[in-house]
Coordinates of C-alpha atoms (C1' of nucleotides) in Angstrom, one line a residue:
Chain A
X20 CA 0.0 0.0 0.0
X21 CA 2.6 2.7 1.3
X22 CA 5.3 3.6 -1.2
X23 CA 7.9 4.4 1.9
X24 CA 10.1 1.5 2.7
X25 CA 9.3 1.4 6.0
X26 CA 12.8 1.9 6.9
X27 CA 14.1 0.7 10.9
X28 CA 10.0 1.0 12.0
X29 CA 9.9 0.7 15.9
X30 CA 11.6 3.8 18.0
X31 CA 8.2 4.4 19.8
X32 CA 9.4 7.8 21.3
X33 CA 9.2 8.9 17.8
X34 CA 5.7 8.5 17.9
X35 CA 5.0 10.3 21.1
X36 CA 7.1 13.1 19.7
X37 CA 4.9 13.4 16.5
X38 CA 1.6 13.2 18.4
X39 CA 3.2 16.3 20.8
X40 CA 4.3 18.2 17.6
X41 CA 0.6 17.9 16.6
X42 CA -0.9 18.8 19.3
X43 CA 1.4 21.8 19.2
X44 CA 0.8 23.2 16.0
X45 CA -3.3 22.1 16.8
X46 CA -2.6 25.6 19.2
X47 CA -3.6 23.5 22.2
X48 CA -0.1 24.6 23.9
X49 CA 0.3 27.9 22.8
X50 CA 3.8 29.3 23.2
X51 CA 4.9 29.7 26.7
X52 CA 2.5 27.2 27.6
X53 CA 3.8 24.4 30.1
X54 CA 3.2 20.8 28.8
X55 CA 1.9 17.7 31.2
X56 CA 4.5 16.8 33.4
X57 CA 6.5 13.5 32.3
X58 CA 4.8 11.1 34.5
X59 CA 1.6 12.5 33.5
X60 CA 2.4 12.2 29.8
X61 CA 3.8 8.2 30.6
X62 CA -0.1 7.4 31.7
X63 CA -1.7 9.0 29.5
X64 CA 0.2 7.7 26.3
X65 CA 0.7 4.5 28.1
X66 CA 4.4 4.6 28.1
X67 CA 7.3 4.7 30.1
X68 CA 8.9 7.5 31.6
X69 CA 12.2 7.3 29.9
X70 CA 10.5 7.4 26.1
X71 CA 8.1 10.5 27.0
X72 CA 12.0 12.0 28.0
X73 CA 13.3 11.3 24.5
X74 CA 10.5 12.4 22.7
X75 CA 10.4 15.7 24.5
X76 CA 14.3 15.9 23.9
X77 CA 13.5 15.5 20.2
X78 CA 11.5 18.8 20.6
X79 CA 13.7 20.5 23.0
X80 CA 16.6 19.9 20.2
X81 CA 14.4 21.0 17.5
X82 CA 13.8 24.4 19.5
X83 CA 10.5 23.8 20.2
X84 CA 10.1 23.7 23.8
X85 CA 12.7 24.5 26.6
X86 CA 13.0 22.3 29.9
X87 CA 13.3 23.8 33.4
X88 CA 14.3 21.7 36.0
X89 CA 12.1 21.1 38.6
X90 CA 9.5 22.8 36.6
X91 CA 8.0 21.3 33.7
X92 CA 8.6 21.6 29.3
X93 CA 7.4 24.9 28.3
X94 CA 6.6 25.9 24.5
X95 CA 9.0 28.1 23.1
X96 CA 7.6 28.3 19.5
X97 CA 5.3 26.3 17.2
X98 CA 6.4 24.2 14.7
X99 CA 6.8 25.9 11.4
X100 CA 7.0 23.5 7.8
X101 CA 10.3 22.0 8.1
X102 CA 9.4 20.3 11.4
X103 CA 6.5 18.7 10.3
X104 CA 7.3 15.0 9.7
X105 CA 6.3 14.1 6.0
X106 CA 8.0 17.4 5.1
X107 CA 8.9 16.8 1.6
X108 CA 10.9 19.7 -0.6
X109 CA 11.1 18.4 -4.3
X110 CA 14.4 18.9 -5.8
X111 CA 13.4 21.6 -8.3
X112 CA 12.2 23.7 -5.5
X113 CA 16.1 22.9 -3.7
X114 CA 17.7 24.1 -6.2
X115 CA 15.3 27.0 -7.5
X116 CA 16.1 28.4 -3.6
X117 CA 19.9 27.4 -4.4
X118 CA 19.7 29.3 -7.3
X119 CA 18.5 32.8 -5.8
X120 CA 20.4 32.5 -2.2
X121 CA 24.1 31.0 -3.8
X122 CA 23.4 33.5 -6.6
X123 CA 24.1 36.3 -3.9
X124 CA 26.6 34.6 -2.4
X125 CA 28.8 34.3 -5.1
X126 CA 28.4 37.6 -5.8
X127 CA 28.9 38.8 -2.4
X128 CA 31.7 36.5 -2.1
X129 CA 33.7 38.0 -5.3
X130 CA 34.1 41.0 -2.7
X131 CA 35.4 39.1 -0.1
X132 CA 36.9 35.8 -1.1
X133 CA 40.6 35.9 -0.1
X134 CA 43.3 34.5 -2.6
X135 CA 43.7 31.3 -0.5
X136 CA 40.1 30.7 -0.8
X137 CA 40.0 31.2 -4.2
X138 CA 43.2 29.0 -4.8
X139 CA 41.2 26.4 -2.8
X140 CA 38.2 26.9 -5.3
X141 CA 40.5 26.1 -7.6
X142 CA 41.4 23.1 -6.7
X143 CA 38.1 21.7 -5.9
X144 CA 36.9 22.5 -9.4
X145 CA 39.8 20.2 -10.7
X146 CA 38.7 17.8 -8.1
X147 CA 35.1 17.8 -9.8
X148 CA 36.7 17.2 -12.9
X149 CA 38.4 14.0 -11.6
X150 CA 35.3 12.6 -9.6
X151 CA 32.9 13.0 -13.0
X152 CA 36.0 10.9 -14.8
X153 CA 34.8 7.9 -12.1
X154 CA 31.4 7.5 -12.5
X155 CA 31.2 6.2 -8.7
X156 CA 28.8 9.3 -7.5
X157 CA 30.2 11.3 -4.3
X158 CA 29.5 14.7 -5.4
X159 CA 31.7 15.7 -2.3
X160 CA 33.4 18.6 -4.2
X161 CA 30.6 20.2 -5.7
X162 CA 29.0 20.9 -2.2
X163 CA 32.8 21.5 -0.9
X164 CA 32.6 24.2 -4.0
X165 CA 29.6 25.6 -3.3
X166 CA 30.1 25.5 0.4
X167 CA 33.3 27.3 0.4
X168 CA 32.3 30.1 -1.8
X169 CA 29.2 30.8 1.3
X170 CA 32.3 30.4 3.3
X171 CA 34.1 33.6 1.8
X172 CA 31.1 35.5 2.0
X173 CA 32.6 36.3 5.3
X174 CA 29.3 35.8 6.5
X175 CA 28.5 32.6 9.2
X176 CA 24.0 33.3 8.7
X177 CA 24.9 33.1 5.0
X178 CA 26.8 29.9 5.2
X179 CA 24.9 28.3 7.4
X180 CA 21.4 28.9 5.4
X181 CA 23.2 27.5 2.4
X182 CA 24.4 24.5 4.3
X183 CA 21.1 24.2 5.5
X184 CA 19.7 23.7 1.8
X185 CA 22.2 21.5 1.5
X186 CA 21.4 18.9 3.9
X187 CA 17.3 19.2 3.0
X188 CA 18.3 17.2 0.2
X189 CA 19.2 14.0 1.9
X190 CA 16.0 14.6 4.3
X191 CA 14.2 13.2 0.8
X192 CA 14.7 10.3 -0.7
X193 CA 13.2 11.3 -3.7
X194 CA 15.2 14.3 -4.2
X195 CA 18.5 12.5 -3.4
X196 CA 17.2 9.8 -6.0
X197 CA 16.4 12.5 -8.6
X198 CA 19.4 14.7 -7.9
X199 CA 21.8 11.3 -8.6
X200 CA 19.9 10.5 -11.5
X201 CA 20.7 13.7 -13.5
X202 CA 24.0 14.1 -12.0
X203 CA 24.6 10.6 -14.2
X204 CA 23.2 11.8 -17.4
X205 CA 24.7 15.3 -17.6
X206 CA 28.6 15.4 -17.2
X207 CA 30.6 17.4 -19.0
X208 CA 29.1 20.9 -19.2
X209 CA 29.0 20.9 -15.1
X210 CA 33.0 21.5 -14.7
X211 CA 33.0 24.5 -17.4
X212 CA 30.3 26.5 -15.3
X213 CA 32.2 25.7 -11.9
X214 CA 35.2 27.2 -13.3
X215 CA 32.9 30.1 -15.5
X216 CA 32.3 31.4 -11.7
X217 CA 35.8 31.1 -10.5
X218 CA 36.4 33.5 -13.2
X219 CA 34.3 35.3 -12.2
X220 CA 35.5 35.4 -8.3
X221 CA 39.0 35.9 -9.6
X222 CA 37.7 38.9 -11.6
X223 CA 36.2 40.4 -8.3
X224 CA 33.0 41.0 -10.1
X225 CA 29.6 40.5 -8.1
X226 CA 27.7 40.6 -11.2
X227 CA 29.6 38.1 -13.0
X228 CA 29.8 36.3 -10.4
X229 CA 25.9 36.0 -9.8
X230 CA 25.5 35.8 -13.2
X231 CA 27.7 32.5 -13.6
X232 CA 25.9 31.0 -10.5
X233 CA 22.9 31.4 -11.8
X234 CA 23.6 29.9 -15.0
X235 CA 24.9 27.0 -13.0
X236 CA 22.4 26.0 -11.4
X237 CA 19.2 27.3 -13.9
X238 CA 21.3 24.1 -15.6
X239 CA 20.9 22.4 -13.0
X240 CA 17.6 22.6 -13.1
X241 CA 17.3 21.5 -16.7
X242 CA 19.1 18.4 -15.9
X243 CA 16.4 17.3 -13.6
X244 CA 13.8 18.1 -15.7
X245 CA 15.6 15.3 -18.1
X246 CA 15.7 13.4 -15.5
X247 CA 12.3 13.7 -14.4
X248 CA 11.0 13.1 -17.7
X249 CA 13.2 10.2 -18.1
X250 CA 11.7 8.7 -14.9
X251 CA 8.2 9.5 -16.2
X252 CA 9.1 7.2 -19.4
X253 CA 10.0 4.4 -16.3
X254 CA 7.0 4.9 -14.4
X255 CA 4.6 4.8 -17.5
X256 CA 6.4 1.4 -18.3
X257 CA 6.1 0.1 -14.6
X258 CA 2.4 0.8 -14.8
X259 CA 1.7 -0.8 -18.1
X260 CA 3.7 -3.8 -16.5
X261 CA 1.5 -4.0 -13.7
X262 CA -1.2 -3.6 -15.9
X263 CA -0.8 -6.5 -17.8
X264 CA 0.0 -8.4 -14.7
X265 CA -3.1 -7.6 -13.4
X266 CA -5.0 -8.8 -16.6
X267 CA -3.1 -11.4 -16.9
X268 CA -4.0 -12.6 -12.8
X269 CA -7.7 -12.2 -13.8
X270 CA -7.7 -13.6 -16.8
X271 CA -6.1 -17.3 -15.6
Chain B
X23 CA 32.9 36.3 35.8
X24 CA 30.4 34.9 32.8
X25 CA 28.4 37.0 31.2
X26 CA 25.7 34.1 30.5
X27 CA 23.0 33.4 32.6
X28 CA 23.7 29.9 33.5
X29 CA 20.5 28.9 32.5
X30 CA 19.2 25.7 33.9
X31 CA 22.0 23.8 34.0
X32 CA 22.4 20.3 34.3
X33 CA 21.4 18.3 31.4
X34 CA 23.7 15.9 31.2
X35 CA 22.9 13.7 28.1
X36 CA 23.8 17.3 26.7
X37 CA 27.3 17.0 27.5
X38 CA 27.3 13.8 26.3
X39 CA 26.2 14.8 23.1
X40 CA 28.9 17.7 22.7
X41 CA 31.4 15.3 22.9
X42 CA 29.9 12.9 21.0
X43 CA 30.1 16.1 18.3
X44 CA 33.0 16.8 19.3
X45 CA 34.3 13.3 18.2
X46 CA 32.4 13.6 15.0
X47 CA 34.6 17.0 13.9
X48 CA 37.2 15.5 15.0
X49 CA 36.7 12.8 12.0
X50 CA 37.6 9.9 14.4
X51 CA 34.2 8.2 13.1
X52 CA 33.9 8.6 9.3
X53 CA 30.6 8.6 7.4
X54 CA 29.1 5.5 7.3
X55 CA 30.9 4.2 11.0
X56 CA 29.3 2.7 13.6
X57 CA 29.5 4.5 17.1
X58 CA 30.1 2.3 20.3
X59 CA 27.1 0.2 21.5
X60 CA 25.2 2.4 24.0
X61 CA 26.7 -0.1 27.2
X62 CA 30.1 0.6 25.6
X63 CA 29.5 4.7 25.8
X64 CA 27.8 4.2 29.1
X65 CA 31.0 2.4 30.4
X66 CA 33.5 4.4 29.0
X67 CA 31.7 8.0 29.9
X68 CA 30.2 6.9 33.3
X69 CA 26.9 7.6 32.4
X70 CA 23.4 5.7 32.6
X71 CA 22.5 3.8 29.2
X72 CA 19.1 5.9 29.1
X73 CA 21.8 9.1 29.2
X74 CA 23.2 7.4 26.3
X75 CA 20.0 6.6 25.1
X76 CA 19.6 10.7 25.1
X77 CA 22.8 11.7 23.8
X78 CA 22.3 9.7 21.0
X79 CA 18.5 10.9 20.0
X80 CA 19.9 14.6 20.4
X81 CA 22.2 13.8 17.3
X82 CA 19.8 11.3 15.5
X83 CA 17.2 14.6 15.6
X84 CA 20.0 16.2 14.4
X85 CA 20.5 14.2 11.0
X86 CA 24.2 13.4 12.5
X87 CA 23.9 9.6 13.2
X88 CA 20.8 7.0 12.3
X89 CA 20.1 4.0 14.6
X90 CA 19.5 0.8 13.1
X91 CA 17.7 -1.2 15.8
X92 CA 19.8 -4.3 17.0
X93 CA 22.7 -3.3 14.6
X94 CA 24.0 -0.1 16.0
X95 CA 24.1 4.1 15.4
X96 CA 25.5 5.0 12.0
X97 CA 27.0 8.1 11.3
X98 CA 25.3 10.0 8.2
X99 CA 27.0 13.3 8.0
X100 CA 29.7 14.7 9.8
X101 CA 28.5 18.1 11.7
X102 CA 28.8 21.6 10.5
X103 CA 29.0 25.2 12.0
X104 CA 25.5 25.3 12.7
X105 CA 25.3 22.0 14.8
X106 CA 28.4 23.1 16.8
X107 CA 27.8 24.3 20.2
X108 CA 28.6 28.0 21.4
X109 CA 28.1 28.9 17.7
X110 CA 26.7 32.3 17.9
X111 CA 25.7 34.3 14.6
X112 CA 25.9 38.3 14.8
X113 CA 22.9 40.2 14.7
X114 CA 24.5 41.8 11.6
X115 CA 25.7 38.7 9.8
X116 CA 21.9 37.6 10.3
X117 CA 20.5 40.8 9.0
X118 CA 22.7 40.9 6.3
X119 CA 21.6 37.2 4.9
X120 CA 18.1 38.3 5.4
X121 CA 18.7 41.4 3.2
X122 CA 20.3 39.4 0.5
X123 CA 17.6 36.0 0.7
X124 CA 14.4 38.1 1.7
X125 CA 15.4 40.5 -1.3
X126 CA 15.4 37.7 -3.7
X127 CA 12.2 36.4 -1.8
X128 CA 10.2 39.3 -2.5
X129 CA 10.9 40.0 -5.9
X130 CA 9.7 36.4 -6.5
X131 CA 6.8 36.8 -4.6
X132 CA 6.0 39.6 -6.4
X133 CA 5.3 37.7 -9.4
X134 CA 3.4 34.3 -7.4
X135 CA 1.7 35.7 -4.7
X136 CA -1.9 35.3 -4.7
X137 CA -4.9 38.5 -4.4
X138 CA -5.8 36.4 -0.6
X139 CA -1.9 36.4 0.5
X140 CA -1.7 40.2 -0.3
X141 CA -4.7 40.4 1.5
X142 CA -3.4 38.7 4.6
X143 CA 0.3 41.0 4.6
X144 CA -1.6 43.8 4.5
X145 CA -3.3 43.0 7.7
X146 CA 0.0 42.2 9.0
X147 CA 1.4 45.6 8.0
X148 CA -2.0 46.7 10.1
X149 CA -0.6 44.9 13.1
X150 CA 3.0 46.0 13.2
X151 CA 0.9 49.1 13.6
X152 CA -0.7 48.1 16.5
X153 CA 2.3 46.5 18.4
X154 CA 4.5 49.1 18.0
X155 CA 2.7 51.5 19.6
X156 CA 2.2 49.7 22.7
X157 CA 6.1 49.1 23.7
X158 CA 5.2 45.6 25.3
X159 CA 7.4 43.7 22.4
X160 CA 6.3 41.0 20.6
X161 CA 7.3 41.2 16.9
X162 CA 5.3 38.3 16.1
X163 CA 3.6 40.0 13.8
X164 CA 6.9 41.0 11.8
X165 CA 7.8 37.5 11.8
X166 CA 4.7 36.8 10.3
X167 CA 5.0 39.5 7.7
X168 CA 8.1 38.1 6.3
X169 CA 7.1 34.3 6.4
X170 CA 3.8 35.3 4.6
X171 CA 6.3 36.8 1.5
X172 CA 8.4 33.7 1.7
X173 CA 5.5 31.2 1.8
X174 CA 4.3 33.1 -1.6
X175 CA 7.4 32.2 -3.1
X176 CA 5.3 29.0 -3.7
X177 CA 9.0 27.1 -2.9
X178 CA 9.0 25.3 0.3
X179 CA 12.8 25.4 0.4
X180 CA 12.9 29.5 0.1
X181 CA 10.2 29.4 3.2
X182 CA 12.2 26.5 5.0
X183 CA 15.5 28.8 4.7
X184 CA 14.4 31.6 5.6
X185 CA 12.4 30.6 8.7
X186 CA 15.3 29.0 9.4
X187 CA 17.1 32.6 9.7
X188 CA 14.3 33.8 12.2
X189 CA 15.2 30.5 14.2
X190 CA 18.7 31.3 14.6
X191 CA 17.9 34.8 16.2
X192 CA 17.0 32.9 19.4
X193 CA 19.8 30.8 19.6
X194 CA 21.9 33.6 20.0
X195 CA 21.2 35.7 23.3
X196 CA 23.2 38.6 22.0
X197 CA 22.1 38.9 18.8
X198 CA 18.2 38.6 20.7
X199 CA 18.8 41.1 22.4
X200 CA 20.2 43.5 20.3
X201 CA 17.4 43.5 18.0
X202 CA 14.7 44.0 21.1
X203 CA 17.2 46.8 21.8
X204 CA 16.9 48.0 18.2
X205 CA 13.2 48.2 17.9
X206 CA 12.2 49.8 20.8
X207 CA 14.5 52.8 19.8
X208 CA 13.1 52.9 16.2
X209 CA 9.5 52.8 15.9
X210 CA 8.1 55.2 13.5
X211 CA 9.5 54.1 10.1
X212 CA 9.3 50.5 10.0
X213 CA 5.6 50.6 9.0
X214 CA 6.2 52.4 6.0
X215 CA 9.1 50.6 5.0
X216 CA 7.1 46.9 5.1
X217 CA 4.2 48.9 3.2
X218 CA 6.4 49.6 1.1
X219 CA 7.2 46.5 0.3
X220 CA 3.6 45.7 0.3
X221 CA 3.4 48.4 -2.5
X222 CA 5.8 46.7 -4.7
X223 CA 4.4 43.1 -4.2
X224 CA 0.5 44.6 -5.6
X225 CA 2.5 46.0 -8.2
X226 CA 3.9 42.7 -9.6
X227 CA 7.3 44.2 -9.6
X228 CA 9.9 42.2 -8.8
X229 CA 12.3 44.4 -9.0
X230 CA 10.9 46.9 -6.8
X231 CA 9.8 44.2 -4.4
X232 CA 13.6 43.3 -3.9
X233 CA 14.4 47.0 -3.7
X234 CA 11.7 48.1 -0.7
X235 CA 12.6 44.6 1.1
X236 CA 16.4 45.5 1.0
X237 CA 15.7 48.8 2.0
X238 CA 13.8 47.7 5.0
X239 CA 16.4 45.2 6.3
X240 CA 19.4 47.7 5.5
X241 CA 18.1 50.0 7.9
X242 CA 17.4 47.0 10.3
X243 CA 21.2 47.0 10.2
X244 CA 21.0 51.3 10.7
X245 CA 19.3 50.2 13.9
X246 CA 21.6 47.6 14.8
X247 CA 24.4 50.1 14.6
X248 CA 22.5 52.7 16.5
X249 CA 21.8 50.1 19.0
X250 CA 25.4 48.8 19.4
X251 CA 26.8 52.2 19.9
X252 CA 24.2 52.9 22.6
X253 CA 25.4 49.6 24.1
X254 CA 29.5 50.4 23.9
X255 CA 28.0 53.6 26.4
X256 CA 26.6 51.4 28.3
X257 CA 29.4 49.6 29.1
X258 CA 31.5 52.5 29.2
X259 CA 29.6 53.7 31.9
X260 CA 29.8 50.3 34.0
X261 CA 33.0 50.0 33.7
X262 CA 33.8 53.5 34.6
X263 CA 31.3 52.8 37.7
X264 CA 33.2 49.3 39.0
X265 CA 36.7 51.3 38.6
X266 CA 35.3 53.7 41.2
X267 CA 33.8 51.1 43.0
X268 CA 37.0 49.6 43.5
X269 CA 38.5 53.0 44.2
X270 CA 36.1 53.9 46.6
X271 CA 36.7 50.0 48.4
X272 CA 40.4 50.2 48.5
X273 CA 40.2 53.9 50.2
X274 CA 37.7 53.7 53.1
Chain C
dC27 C1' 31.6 -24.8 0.5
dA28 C1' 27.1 -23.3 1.2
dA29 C1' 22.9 -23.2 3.7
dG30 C1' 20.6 -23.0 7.9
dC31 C1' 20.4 -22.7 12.7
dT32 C1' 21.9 -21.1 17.3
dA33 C1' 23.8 -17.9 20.4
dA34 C1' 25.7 -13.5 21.4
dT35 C1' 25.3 -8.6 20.6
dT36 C1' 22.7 -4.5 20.3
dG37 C1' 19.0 -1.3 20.4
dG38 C1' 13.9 -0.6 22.5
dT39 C1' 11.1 -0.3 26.4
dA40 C1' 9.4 -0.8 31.1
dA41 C1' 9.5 -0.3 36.1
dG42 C1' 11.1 1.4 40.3
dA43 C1' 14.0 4.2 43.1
dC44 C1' 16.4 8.3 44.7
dC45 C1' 18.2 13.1 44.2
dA46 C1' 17.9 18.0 43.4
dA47 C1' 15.5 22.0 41.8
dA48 C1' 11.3 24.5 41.9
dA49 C1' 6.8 25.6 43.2
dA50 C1' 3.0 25.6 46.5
dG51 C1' 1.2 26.0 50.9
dG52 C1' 1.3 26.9 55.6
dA53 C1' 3.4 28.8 59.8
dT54 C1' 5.8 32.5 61.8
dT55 C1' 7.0 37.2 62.5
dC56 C1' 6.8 42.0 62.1
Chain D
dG19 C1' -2.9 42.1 57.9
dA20 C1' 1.1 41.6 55.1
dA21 C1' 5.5 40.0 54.3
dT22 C1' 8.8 36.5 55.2
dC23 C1' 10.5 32.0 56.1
dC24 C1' 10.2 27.2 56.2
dT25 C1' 8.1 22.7 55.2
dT26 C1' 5.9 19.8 51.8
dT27 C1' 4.8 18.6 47.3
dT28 C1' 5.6 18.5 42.6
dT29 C1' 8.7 17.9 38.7
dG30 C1' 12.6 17.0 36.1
dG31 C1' 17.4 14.3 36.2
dT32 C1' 19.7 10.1 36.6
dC33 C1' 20.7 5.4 37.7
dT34 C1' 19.7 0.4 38.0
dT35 C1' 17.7 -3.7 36.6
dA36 C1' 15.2 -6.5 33.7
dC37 C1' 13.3 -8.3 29.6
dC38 C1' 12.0 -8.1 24.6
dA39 C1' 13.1 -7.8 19.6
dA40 C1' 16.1 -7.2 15.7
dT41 C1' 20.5 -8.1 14.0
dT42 C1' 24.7 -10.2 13.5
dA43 C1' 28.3 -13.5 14.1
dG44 C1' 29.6 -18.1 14.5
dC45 C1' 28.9 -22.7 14.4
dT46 C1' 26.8 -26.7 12.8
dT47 C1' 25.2 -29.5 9.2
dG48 C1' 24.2 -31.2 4.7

DNA sequence: CAAGCTAATTGGTAAGACCAAAAAGGATTC
DNA sequence: GAATCCTTTTTGGTCTTACCAATTAGCTTG
């Protein structure tokens, strides 16, 4: 029925820590509110003690609630999209964000990348170039590339948001899935428009800079749409498949 | 001697799981190795297994490490600046990301937003109204303002990122702080810069969009600045008052 | 040598106990 | 009568022990 794998299953405090994320965003704890104390929580969800402690320290690491000691779990804000479980960004919508936000970073990085970084760019463009020669995957350098260049913006908020987008990818299968997929079919242009921005960087112009990211990554985006149509062509076939499996089942 | 609260304290699977962090920096266990069994960590850090237990949900949350019931915990990604403790973002760097990924938000939204979402920020524009003329705090509605125009992006990752920002304000005590400090000293024109902005959204100008919102958030940073300096007289002033303190103590 | 079975390992959860911090309630004092 | 102090209760923090379930390693067996 479900198309999920299923995955480990079990870890019950993950349960309990979905139900509390729904009753929080349901408003009944609004923020500042103090949840049912532990014990309280352990009856009423007819669990132990210890599991309503990890599922509340699953929120409390999420930022959701705070714990005083000798006090009780108080809400400290409501669960926005990204910590909603089933939270799902498709990998056109990755790298259409990638595309704006590391669009500005290049460009604010062409201002502020120091020749060392830029040397280090360097080589992690020539490192991209060796890793599409093996067609083994591990697109380490490209995020090292792209991750570096946040890094000269000199700025941690910036960096960090962009590493952020990064790791949403591996949060969805699909994504991760579709990302692989057109990294396979499309290899050559990729190293020219990592090295199109180092020009650019080297040239210390914001502009260019942008420019070049953006071009980057708008191909990026073509390349999935290949991909996606490619897996389109797989799907149609899996259904006729199970089509005629079906027909066949009745027909027997 | 600290400047920090303390805060609650204790928390030990917390400590646990900075060294446990700490260890994954340090590259001692690559991608893809298996941590200790829970008795082993127990042992070795004289700690309870449901500590352990703790610990290692804190990082699981975390996208770090993935338990595989009766196997072990796996690490999946080694951690980055944002998942390192005592990591504190300026105010300013903050500010300035905003500018640059809010800017690019709002000229998109400009051309996706729907007749109801413009509908909605103008209420919101109505609010910041409200709340700034009674001085009890609360710029919920802001928040709201600026999630509204990344949610009519229409891309879940631009929302996700850039709530992700706002999040990152409360880690950082200073940086909280210094913005409550920076609104309450500048009231009057932050209602016509997020109309504004508002303006240029009706008008289906991108362009202008990414202009008013930059606008806005560059003289967020003005405030900031203001802010700061008021604080360095602060200081001054303490300072100056302990010296005579001490004066006054080592005379009488 | 391969397949299958058994036992050890490892995570998942429960139950009970005790400590320390915080909050609540009552007694004391001014 | 109000404020303060102290005792009691509540609540989170941690440990210990125990047992179950999934996995894995190792051995047995064909």
């Amino acid at each position: 029925m479900s198309d999920v794998p299923a995955k480990t299953q079990d870890r019950l405090y993950q349960d309990l820590a979905r139900n509390l994320l729904e009753e929080l965003a349901s408003g009944r704890y609004p923020v500042g509110a103090r949840l049912p104390a532990e014990r309280e929580l352990a009856i009423s969800y007819a669990v132990s003690r210890p599991t309503v402690r990890e599922a509340i320290i699953a929120l409390e690491v999420q930022g959701l609630v705070e714990v005083k000691v000798g006090s009780g779990a108080y809400v400290r804000r409501l669960p926005g999209k990204g910590d909603l479980p089933g939270f799902n960004i498709t990998a056109f919508e990755l790298t259409e964000a990638r595309l704006l936000f590391e669009g500005e970073a290049a460009a604010l990085a062409a201002t502020q990348a120091t020749d060392e970084e830029l040397a280090q760019i360097e080589g992690l463009v020539d490192a991209i170039a060796r890793e599409n020669l093996q067609a083994d995957g591990a697109e380490r350098s490209d995020r090292e590339f792209h991750l570096t260049i946040a890094r000269a913006t000199r700025n941690t908020a910036i960096f960090d948001a962009i590493e952020h987008l990064w790791d949403l990818r591996s949060t969805s299968p699909e994504a991760a899935l579709l990302h692989e997929k057109a990294r396979t079919a499309n290899i050559k242009p990729v190293v020219d428009e990592h090295r199109a921005v180092l020009t650019a960087l080297r040239a210390r112009d914001p502009n260019a800079a942008r420019a070049a990211m953006r071009a980057h990554l708008a191909q990026v985006i073509d390349s999935l749409l290949f991909a996606t149509e490619e897996r389109a062509i797989e799907d149609a076939r899996r259904t006729a498949r199970a089509k005629r499996a079906r027909y066949t089942q009745a027909t027997s």
